[in-house]
XYZ file of C-alpha atoms in Angstrom:
79
model
C 0.000 0.000 0.000
C 1.004 3.593 -0.446
C 0.778 6.418 2.050
C 1.020 9.897 0.588
C 2.618 12.923 2.230
C -0.700 13.890 3.850
C -1.171 10.409 5.391
C -3.844 9.117 3.006
C -3.799 5.382 2.193
C -4.069 4.188 -1.420
C -3.010 1.420 -3.813
C -3.817 -1.446 -1.439
C -3.110 -4.823 -3.018
C -3.345 -8.325 -1.535
C -0.333 -10.308 -2.735
C -0.743 -13.601 -0.930
C -4.411 -14.009 -0.091
C -6.352 -16.627 1.818
C -9.866 -16.411 0.494
C -11.621 -13.702 -1.560
C -13.819 -12.693 1.395
C -10.877 -12.400 3.810
C -8.803 -10.560 1.216
C -11.627 -8.065 0.661
C -11.976 -7.554 4.423
C -8.234 -6.930 4.791
C -8.379 -4.274 2.065
C -11.517 -2.718 3.569
C -9.895 -2.469 7.007
C -6.759 -0.811 5.676
C -8.642 1.635 3.460
C -10.976 2.605 6.309
C -8.175 2.979 8.877
C -7.992 6.750 8.494
C -4.885 8.837 8.090
C -1.460 7.399 8.872
C 1.699 9.221 9.855
C 3.551 9.800 6.586
C 7.199 8.940 6.107
C 9.625 11.827 6.420
C 12.885 12.618 4.697
C 15.006 15.534 5.846
C 12.145 16.676 8.039
C 9.523 16.797 5.272
C 6.564 14.437 4.769
C 6.927 12.300 1.634
C 5.000 9.637 -0.259
C 6.077 6.088 0.574
C 5.008 2.460 0.195
C 4.919 -0.289 2.796
C 4.116 -3.995 2.912
C 2.839 -5.886 5.921
C 0.896 -8.947 7.024
C -2.639 -8.920 8.374
C -3.401 -11.884 10.607
C -6.799 -13.563 10.870
C -7.500 -15.902 13.759
C -10.013 -18.732 13.834
C -11.110 -19.400 17.409
C -13.207 -22.465 16.655
C -12.751 -25.205 19.255
C -11.944 -28.584 17.788
C -12.762 -31.867 19.494
C -9.128 -33.002 19.402
C -7.511 -29.832 20.768
C -9.641 -27.417 22.773
C -6.753 -24.991 23.345
C -5.744 -24.560 19.712
C -5.893 -21.310 17.830
C -5.367 -21.276 14.087
C -3.760 -18.163 12.621
C -3.889 -17.172 8.970
C -2.284 -14.191 7.309
C -2.682 -12.109 4.184
C 0.210 -10.139 2.746
C -0.564 -6.610 1.604
C 1.968 -4.801 -0.559
C 2.132 -1.672 -2.665
C 0.091 -2.049 -5.802
């Protein structure tokens, strides 16, 4: 994803998705997250791109392991 010098998020792209519904939710969350702190260079705000993982957790209790938690992740990168 890209963050411009005013902190606005754009160009969100799922690179390694899990499922179309989870990928869409990851994008929705990032786009609705509001303004971010922009990167700075020499004291001035600049446009920049970042990549990061979003983790989804399934808290369903299985019969074989009642204490298990399954984690899944989607990778979001600049698009």
